[in-house]
C-alpha cells in the first residue's frame, strides 16, 4: 500500500500543468487593434479605395469581401498583405454603374459592418441594384438545410411539403452543381409567424423532406441530408451553401467546367506552385470574370483552413486572374499531391457552382402564403428545371430570382416564357437571357479592360513599403 501511494505521488510530481491564460487577455491585442476602415475617394480618379488596417485575424479578409459583395459593389482590384501579425487590405471599388461610393449611408454601413468597436449595429441600406441589405427578418425562424440529388421539380416538391405543413417560407436559396442540390429555407409558422419549435412537428417535417429527396430508382449510392434548427439571427446563406456542397463532396462530380469551357471559350484553371523564398504555396486561379468571383474563392480557402498572407486580384478583358500566397493554419504548405488535387477540385467547384446556365426570371409581387409553391408548380408543369433560386421577402413584397432550363438543360423558347407569365398570374416577371457580365471581383464597372495582371511573387516585396504608405491616417 505504501509503495502504491509513493508511485502516485511521484507520477503527480511529474505532471506539468500549463500556465493559465485568461481568454480575455488572449484577444486583448485584437481588441486594442480592431479593424479600421478608411474610404478614400481622392487617390484614384475612377474608383473608391476601401482600406482595411487591423491586427491579423483568420477570416477577416473573407468578412471584408463578404460585406462588399453583399452590397452589389464591383471590386476591380485587390491587394492583400498580412505578414507579421498585421493585416492591410486595399480594394478598388465602384458600384455597378462604375461610380465612386459617395452615399454616406453606404459608407457608414461598410465601416460599421467591419469595425469591431461600434456604438450601434449597422442599419439597412439600399444597394445600387435596389436590393435592401441589413433588413431585419423575424426575430427568430426555423431553418431547414437540405442536400441531395438534383432532378426536375425538386424545388416545387420541397415548397409543397412546407406549405402542407403550414410553414411560411420567408427566404430560400437553392444551388445545383454536378447533379447535386443544396437548399436553405428560412420558415415560420403560418398561424403565429413564429419559429417552429415543436419537436414532433420538426421530426415529421424532416421525414417528409427526406422522402422528397429520395431518389425514385432506389440507388444505393444516394446521399441526402435534412437538418433543422431554430436561429435568432440570419446566417450568411451563400457561405452556408458553399459549406453544404463542400460537405456533400459535389467537387467529386464531373462535367461542369469542361462543358462551359467548350461553350464560352474560357474555363476555370487552378494551379499550385511553391514559393521557395518565403515558404508559401502559390495558388493561381484563371477563370471567366463574373459577379462574386472573389467571394467564392476566398470563402473556399478560408473554410478549408488556409490563411491568405498575400494576394493580388485583377483582370484582363473577360479573364479574371487571382494569385494567393497561402499556408495551412498549422503553418504547413501544400506539400502532397493529393492535397493539391483536393484544393484544385474544391476551388474549381466553388467557382462553377455560381456559373449557372439557363434563363433568368425575376418575379416581383406581393407576398402571400404558398406563393413559392404556386410559382414552382408552374415551372414543373411546363417541364422546367430550376438550377438556382433566391427567394426573399421584405415587408409585404417578394423578390424572387430563378434560373431555369428545360429538363435536358437546354434553353427554353419564347412561347414557354409567355405561357409562364400567363399562368403565374398578376405578378411582374422580368426575363434575362444573359447573365450580368460585370464582376464583383475584377471587372471594370464601365466595361473597359483593366490593366494587365502582374505577378505578386515578383513585385510584392519591392512594392510593400510604398503600398503600406498609401494607407495614411485611418480614423476609427
Phi, psi and omega in degrees: 000318180294322178295322179294319178297320180297318179296321179295319179296319180294319180296322180290326179293334182275351178286130179253115181270127178293150180294145179280131178239121179298127179304328178296325179289324181298327181262008184298317182298318180294323182287324177292317181254058180291161183302138175237134185244130176243129176257112187249112178256007186257327188293314183252144183284326190248006180203167176261137175265122174255114186248133180241128183232120188197160165298140185294134179213131181299129179098351182292322177300314178298319180300318181291314179299321181297318179298314183292318181289326177296336179270012178060035180266153180260120176262105184278329176214159175206138176232133184232134174215127184216037175280157173071025176079005182233142183241134175224117179240142175231129178239129173270115194231142168222172170276184185293344179263008178081016183262154175292165179271107181241347180291118183297325178295320178294316179297316180295323179298315180299314181295315182291328182287337184255318185291135184287323182261105179218150184280332182214157178292152178295132180274170181290152182215150179263130180279174180294341178268004177090358179283147177260122180252136180091006178294142184275125169277177176308153185306325176218156178202164176261133180245134175248127176248127185228138172227146180181189179279132182284149176196161179298138176083005185294315179297324177298318180292321178297312181294327178294320177298315180296321178294316181296333179267018175063041178250138176256123181277110179279321181206148179207148179220133179225133174236150172229145179196133178051046178066014176249157182227139172229134184220138174237127179235124176261118188230159171227168175287133183298327185280315186258346186060025178244165179296157179271116183244349180294120186295321179296319179293320177297318178297319178295318177298316179300316180297318181295317180292323176299321178296322178296321183282349182293137178285132185294332182277003176066034181299133182290334185271007183296140177239128177209152180207142175228128181231135180235141179204160176253125183239149177256000176215157186280122174284157179281107191298317185291321176295319180295323177297318175302314181295319181295317180289328174295315178295329178281354177061044176293341180291348178275355177286179183227157166111317192303303186294319182295319180297318181290328179297322179293323184280316188266342186082352179228124177249196179247124180233128178238128177232150182231123178237177180241131175266100186296324186296320185245005179056050173248156163265132183257113180257118180246129183239121175246129181199171173292137180287141180195169180299142173062023178295317180297318179299314183297325180285313183294321181295326180290314178298319181294313182288341174272008175070035174254141181258126177271114179270321178216151178200152172222129183236132178200187181213161175223103186066233179270001182264126176261137181232125180236136179229123183237135172257113192229160165220159172291160182300335177278004177093354183273152174269177179277097189262329185264150180294326180294321178293319179298315180299321180295316179297317179300312180299316183292321179291318178299317180295318181298323180285318184285339180303324184268351179280059186284133175267161178122176179276135179267128177240120176256122182249124179236123181196184176274148183285147172201158180296130176086006181299314180299321179298317181294317181295312182290333175294320177299317177301313183295316182292339177263012175072027182261154180240127179274116180266338176201147181210143173225117183242126181219149180235133177227104184066238179263002184256149178239135176232106183244141175233128180232141169250122188231148172227176171282178187295343179264001180088010180267165178293152179263156184270172184291330178297319178295322179298314179297321180295321179296316180302317182291321185283328180293325175104214189279068177223161177268120180243118180251127181254146178216115183279340182243140175287155179297131183273339177294155183239146172273010182237316188215350186280149174285132181300337179269003180080005180273154181287133177278164177303149184298155185285144176242161181273120178294335179297330181271329190248343190301311188291325179283336184262353189298320182296315178294320180298316181295326181293342181287348182291325180061208181272121180250123180263137180278000000 
